[in-house]
PDB file of C-alpha atoms in Angstrom:
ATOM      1  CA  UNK A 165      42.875 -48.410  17.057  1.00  0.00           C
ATOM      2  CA  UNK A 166      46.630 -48.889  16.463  1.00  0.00           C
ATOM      3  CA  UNK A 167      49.369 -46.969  14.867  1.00  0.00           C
ATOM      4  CA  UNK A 168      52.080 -48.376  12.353  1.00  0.00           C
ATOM      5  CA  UNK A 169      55.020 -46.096  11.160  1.00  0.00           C
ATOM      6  CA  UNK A 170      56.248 -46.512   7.803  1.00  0.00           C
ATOM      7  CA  UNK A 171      58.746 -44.755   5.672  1.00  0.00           C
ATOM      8  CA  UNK A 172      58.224 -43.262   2.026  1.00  0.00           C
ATOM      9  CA  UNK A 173      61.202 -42.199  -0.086  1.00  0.00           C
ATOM     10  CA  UNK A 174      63.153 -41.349   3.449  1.00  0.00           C
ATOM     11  CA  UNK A 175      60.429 -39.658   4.745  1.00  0.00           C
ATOM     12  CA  UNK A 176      59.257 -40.680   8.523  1.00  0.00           C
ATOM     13  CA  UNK A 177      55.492 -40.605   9.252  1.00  0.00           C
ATOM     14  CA  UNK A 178      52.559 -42.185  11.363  1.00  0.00           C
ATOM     15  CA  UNK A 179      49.448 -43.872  10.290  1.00  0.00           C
ATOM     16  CA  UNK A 180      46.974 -44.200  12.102  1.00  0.00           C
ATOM     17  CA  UNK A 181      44.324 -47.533  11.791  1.00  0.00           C
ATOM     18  CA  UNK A 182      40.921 -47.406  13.556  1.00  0.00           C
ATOM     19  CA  UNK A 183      37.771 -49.908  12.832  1.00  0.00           C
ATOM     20  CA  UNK A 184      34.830 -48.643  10.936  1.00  0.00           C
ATOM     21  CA  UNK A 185      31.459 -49.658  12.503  1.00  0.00           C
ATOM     22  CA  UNK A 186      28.720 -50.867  10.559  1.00  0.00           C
ATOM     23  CA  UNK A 187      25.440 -47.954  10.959  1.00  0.00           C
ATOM     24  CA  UNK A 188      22.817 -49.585  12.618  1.00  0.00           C
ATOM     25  CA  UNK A 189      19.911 -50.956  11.271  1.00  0.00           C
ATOM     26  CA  UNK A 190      17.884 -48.064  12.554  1.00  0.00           C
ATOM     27  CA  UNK A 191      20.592 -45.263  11.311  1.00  0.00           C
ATOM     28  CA  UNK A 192      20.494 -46.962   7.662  1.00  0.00           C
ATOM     29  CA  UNK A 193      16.516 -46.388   7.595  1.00  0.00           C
ATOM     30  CA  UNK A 194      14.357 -43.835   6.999  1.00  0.00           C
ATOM     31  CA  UNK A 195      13.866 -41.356   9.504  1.00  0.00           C
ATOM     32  CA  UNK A 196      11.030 -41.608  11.729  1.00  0.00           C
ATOM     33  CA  UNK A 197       7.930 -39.509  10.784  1.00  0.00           C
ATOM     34  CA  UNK A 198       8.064 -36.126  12.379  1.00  0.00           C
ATOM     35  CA  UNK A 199       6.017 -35.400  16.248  1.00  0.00           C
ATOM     36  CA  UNK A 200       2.992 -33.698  16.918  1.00  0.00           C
ATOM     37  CA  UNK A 201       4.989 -31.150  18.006  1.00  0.00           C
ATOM     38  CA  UNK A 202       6.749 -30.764  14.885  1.00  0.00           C
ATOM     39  CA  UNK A 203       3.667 -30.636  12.295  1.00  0.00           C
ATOM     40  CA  UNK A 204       2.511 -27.556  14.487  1.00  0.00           C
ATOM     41  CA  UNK A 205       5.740 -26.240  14.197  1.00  0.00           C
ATOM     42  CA  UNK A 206       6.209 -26.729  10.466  1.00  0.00           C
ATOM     43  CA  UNK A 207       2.185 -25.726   9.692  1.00  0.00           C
ATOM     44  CA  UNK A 208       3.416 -22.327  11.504  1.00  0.00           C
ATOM     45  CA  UNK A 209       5.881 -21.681   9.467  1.00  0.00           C
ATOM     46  CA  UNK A 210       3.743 -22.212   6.143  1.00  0.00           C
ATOM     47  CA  UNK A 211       0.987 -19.574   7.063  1.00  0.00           C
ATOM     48  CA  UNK A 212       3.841 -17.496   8.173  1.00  0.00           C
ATOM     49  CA  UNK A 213       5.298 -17.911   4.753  1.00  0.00           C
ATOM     50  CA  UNK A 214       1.898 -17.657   3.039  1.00  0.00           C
ATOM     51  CA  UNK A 215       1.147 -14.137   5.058  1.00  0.00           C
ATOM     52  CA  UNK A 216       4.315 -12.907   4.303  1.00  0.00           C
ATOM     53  CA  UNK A 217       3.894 -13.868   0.002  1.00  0.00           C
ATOM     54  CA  UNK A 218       0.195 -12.538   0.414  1.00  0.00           C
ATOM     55  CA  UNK A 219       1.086  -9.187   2.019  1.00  0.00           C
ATOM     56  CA  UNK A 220       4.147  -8.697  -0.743  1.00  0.00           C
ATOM     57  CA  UNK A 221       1.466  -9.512  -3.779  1.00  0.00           C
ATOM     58  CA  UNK A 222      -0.627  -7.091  -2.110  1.00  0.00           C
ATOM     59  CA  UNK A 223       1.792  -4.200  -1.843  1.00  0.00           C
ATOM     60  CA  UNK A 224       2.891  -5.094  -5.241  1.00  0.00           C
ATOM     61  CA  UNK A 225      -0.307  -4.470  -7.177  1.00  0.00           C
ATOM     62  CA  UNK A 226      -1.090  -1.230  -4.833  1.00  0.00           C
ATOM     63  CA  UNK A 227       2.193   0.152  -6.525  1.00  0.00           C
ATOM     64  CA  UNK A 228       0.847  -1.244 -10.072  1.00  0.00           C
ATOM     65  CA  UNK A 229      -2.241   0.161  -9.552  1.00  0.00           C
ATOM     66  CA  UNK A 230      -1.458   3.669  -8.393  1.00  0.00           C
ATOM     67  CA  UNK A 231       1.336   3.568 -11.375  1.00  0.00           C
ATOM     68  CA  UNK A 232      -1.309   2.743 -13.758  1.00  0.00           C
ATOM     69  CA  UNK A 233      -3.396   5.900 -12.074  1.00  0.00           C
ATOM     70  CA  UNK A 234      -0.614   8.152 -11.872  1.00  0.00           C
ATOM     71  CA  UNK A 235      -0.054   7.537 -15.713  1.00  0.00           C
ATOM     72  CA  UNK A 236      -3.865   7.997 -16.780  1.00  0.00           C
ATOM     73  CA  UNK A 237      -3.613  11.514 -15.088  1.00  0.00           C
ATOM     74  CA  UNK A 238      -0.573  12.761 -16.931  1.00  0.00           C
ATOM     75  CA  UNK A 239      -1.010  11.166 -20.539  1.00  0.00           C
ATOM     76  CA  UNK A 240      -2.642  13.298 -23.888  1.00  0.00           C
ATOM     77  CA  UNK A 241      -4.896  10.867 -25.733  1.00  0.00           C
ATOM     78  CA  UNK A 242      -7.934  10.367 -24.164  1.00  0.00           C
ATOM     79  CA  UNK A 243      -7.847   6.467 -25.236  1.00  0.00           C
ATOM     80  CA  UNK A 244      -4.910   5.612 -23.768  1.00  0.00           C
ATOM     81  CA  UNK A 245      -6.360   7.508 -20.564  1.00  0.00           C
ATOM     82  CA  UNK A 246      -9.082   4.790 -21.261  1.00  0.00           C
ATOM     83  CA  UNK A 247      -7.119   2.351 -21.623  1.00  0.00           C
ATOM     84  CA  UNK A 248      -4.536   3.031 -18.440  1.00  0.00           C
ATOM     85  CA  UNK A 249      -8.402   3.452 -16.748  1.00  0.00           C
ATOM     86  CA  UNK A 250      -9.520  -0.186 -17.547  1.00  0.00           C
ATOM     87  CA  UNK A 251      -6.099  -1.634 -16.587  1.00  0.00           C
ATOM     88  CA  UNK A 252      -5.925   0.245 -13.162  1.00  0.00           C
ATOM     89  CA  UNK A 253      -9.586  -1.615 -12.445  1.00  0.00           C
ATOM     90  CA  UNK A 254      -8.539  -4.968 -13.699  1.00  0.00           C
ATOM     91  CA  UNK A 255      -5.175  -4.657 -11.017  1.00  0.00           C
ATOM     92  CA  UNK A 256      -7.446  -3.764  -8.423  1.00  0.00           C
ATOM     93  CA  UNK A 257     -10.087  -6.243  -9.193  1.00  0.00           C
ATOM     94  CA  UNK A 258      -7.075  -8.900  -8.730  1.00  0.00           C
ATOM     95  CA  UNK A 259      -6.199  -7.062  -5.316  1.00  0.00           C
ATOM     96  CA  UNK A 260      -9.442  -7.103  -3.985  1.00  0.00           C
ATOM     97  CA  UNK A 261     -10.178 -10.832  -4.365  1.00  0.00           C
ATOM     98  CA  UNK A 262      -6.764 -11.412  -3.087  1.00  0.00           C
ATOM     99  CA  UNK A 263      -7.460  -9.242  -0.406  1.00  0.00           C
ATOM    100  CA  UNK A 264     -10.673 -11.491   0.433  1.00  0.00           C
ATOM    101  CA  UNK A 265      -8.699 -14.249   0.419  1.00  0.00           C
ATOM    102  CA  UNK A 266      -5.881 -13.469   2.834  1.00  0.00           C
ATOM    103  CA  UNK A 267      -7.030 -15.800   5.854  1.00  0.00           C
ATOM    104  CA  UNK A 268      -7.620 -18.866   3.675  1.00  0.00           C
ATOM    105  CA  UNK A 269      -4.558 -21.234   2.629  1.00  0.00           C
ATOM    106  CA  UNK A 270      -3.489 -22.711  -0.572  1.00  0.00           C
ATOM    107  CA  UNK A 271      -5.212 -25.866  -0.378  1.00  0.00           C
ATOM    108  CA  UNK A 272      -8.196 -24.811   1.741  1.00  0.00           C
ATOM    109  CA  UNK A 273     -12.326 -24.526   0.625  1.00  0.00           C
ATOM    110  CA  UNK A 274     -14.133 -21.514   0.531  1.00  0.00           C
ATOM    111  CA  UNK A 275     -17.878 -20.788   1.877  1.00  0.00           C
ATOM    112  CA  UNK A 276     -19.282 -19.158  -1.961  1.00  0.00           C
ATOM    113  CA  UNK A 277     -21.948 -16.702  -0.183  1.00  0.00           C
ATOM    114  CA  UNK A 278     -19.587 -15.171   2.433  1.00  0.00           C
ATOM    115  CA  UNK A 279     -16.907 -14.950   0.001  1.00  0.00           C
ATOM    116  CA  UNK A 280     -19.139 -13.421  -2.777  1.00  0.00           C
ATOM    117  CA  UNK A 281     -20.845 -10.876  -0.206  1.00  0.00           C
ATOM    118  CA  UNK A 282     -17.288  -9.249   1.082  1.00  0.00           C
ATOM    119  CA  UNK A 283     -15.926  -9.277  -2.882  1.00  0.00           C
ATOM    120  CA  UNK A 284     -19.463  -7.384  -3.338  1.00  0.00           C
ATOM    121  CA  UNK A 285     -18.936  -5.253  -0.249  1.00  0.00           C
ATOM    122  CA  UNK A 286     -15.608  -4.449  -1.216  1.00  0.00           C
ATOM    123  CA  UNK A 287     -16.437  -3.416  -4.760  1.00  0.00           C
ATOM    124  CA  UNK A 288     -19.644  -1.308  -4.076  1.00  0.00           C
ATOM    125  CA  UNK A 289     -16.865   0.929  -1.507  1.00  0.00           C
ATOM    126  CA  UNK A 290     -15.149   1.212  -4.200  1.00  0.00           C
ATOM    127  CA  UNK A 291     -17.077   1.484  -7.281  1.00  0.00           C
ATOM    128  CA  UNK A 292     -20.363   3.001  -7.016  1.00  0.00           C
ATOM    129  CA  UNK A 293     -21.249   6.374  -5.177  1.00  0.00           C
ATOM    130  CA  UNK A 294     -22.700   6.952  -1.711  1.00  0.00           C
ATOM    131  CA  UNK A 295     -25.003   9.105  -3.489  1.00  0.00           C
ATOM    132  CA  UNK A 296     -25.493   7.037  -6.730  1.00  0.00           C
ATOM    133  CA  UNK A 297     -29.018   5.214  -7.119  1.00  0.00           C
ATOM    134  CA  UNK A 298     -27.217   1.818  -8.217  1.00  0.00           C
ATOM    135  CA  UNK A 299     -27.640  -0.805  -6.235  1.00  0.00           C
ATOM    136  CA  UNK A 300     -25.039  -4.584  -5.575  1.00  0.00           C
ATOM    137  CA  UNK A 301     -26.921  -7.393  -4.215  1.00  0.00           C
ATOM    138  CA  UNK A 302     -25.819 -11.263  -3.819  1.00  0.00           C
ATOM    139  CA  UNK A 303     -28.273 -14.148  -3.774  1.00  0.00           C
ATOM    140  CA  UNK A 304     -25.864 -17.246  -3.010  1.00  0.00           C
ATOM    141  CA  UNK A 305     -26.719 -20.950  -1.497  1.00  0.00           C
ATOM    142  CA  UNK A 306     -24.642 -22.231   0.724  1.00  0.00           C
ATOM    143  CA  UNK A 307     -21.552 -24.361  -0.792  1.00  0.00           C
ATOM    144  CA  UNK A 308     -17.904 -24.560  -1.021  1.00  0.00           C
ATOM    145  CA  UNK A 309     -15.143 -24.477  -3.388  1.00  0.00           C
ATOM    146  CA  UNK A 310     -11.497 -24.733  -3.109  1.00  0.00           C
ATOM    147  CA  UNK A 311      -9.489 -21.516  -2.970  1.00  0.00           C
ATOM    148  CA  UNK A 312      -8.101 -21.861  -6.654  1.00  0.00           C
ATOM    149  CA  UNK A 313     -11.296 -22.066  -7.931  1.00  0.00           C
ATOM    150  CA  UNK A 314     -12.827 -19.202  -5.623  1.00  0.00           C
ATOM    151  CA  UNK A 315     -10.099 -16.970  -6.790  1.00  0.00           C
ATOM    152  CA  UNK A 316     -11.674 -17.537 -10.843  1.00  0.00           C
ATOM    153  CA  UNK A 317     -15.268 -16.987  -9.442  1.00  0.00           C
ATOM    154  CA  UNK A 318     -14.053 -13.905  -7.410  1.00  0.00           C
ATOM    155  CA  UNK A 319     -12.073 -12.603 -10.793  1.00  0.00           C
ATOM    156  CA  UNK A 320     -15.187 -13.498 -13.395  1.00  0.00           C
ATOM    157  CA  UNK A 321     -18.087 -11.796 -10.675  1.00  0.00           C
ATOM    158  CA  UNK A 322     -15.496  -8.762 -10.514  1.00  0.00           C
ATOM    159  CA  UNK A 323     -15.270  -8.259 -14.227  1.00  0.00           C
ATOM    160  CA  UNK A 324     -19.119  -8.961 -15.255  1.00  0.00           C
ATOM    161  CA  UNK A 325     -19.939  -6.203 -12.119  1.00  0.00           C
ATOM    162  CA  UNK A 326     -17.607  -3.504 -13.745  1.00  0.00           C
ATOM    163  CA  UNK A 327     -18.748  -4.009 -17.413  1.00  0.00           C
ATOM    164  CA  UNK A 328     -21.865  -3.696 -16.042  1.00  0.00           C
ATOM    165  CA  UNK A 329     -21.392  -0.621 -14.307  1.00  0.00           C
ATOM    166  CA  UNK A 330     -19.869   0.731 -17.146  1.00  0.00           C
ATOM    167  CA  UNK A 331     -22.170  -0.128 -20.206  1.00  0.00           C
ATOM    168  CA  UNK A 332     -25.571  -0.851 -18.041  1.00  0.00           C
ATOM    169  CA  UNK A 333     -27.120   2.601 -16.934  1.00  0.00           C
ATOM    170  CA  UNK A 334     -27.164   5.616 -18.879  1.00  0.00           C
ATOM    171  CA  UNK A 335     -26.881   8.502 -16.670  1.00  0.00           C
ATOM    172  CA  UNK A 336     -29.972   8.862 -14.055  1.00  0.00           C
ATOM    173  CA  UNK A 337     -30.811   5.709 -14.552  1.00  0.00           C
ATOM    174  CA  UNK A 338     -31.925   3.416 -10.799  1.00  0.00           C
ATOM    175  CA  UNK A 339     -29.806   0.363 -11.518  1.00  0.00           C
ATOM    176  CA  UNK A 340     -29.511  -3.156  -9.789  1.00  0.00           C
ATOM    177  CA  UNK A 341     -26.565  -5.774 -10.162  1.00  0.00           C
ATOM    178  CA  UNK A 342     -27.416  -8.858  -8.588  1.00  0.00           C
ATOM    179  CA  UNK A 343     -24.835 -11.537  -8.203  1.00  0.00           C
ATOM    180  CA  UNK A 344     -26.339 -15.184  -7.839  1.00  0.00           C
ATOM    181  CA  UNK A 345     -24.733 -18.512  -7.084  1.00  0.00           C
ATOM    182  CA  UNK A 346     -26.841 -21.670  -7.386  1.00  0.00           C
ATOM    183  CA  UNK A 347     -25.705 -25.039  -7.073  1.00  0.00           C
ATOM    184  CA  UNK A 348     -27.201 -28.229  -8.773  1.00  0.00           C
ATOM    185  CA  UNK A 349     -25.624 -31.295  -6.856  1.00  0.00           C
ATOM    186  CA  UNK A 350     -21.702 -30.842  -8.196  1.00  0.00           C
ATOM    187  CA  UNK A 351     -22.532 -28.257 -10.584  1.00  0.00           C
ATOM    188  CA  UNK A 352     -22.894 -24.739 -10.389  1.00  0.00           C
ATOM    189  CA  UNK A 353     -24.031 -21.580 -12.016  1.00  0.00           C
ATOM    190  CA  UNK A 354     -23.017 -18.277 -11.102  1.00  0.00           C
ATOM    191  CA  UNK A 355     -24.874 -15.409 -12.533  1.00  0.00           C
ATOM    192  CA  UNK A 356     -24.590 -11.458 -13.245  1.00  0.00           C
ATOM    193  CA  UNK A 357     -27.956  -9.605 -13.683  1.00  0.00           C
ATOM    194  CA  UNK A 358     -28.928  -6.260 -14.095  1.00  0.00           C
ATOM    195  CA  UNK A 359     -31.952  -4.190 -15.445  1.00  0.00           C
ATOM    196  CA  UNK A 360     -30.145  -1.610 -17.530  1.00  0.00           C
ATOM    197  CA  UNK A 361     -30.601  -1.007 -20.937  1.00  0.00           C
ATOM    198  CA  UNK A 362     -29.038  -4.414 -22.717  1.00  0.00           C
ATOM    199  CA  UNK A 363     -30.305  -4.910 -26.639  1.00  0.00           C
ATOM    200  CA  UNK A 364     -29.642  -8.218 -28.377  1.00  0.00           C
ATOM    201  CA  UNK A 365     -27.619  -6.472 -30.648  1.00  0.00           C
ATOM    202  CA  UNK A 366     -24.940  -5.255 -28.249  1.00  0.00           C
ATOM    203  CA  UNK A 367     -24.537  -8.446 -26.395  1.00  0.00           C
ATOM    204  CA  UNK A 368     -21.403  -8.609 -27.392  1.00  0.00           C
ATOM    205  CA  UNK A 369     -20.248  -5.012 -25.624  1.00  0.00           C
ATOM    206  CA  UNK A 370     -22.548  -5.622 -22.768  1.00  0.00           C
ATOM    207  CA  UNK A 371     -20.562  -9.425 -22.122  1.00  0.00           C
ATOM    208  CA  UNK A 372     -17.400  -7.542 -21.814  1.00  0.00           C
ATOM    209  CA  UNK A 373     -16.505  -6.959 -25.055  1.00  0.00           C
ATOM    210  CA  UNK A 374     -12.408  -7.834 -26.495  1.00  0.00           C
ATOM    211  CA  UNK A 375     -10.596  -7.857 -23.735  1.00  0.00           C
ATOM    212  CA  UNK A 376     -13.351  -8.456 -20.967  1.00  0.00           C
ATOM    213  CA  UNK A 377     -15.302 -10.976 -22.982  1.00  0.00           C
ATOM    214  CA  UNK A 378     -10.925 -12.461 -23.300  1.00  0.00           C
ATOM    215  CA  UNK A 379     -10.977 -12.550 -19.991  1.00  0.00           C
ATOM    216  CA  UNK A 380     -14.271 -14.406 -18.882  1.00  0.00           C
ATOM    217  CA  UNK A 381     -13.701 -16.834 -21.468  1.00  0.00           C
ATOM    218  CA  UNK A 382     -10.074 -17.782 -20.177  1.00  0.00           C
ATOM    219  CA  UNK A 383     -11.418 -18.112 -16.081  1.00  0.00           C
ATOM    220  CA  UNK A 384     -14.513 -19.924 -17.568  1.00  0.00           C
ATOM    221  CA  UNK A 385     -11.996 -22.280 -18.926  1.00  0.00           C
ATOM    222  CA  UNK A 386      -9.917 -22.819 -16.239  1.00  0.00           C
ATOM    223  CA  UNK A 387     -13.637 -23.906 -14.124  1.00  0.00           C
ATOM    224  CA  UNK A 388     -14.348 -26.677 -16.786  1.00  0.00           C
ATOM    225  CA  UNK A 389     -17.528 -24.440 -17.326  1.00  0.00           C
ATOM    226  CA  UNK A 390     -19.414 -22.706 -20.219  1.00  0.00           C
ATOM    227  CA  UNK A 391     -20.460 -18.908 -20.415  1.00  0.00           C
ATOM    228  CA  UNK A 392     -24.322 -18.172 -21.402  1.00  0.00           C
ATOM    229  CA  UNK A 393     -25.256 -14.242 -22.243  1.00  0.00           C
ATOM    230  CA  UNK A 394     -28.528 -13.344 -22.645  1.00  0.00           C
ATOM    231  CA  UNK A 395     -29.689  -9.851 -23.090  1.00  0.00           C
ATOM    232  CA  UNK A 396     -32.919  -7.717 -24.169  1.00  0.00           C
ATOM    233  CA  UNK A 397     -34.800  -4.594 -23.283  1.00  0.00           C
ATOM    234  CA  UNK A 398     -35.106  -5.186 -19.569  1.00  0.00           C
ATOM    235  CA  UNK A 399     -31.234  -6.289 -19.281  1.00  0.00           C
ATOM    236  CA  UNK A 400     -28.600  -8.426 -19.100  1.00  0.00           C
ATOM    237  CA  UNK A 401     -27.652 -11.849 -17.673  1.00  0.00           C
ATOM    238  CA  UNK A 402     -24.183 -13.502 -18.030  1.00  0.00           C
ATOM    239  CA  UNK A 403     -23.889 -16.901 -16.937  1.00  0.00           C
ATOM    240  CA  UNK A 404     -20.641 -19.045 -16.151  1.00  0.00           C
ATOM    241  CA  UNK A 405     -22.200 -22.392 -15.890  1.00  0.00           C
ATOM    242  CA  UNK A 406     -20.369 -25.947 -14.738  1.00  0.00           C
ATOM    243  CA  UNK A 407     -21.737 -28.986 -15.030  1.00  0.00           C
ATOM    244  CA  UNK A 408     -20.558 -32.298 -12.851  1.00  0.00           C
TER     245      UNK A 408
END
């Protein structure tokens, strides 16, 4: 390095020259892929990230739901009450297969029969009686999906299990749900059963009906699968059915 003076306009000052070094060949190149060390670290700090978004979502459609509630207790019109009712189950229904999927990561595959079991658990707590005769089973083989998709199933078995809860038994009536999962090489089928008292000219009601017949339809979609209903004097069936 050196240093000049030079004079502008009568005006003294120094400059000051140094040499600029070429980067290296290694400092002009990528940088190197990241250590052992720091995958771990980074992988920690996604399922840290992925608790902490799960946990909000969580607390966020608790305060939904117990709006929704709150609101069904206080209004008039015994439709809207309805109405208010149905949307409080749909927000919980979303909460409860988020709930199931809490441990599992964004890009990770989920066992079907353990998954469908806890969802079942979860809603027969919360849905039918200690003291009601109804009855939740879940007949499931043993495969795997990945968590996007599990989060449709969960959705669709949660909707076909309240519709049938609500438009299945007339009161006294001993009913069974069953929830089945069957798999055909890739393909799949998952089913809702019960023995209440369908007709095949209330399929339509006993499917969902507007909004929950809406809602099947769209999740169906999004699994690249078709939805089957079949219903008579001993029941319904409603089938969401993908084929490979």
């Amino acid at each position: 390095m050196r240093t000049n003076a030079a004079c502008v306009t009568g005006t003294m000052f120094r400059m000051r020259f140094c040499r600029i070094k070429e980067p290296s060949r290694q400092r002009r190149s990528h940088t190197s892929p990241p250590t052992e060390r720091e995958k771990d670290e980074l992988l920690r700090q996604k399922e840290m990230l992925l608790q902490e978004m799960q946990h909000r979502v969580a607390n966020s459609l608790q305060i939904i739901a117990s709006i929704l509630m709150l609101k069904a207790r206080t209004v008039q019109s015994e439709e809207t009450r309805q109405h208010l009712r149905d949307a409080h189950q749909r927000v919980m229904s979303v909460a409860t297969v988020q709930q199931q999927l809490q441990p599992s990561g964004l890009g990770d595959r989920i066992e079907v029969g353990p998954y469908l079991s806890k969802l079942c658990d979860s809603l027969r707590n919360s849905m039918i009686d200690h003291s009601s005769p109804h009855s939740l089973l879940v007949q499931a083989v043993t495969g795997t999906v990945e968590s996007s998709q599990a989060v449709s199933l969960g959705l669709v078995t949660t909707e076909l299990v309240i519709n049938a809860l609500k438009h299945a038994f007339p009161p006294g009536h001993e009913g069974e749900i069953v929830v089945r999962y069957d798999v055909d090489g890739a393909g799949w089928r998952l089913s809702v059963s019960d023995n209440g008292v369908g007709r095949r000219d209330d399929r339509h009601e006993r499917a969902g009906g507007g909004l929950g017949t809406s809602i099947v339809e769209a999740l169906s979609h999004q699994l690249n699968a078709r939805t089957e209903v079949s219903a008579g004097p001993q029941g319904t069936i409603v089938s969401i059915i993908h084929v490979a």
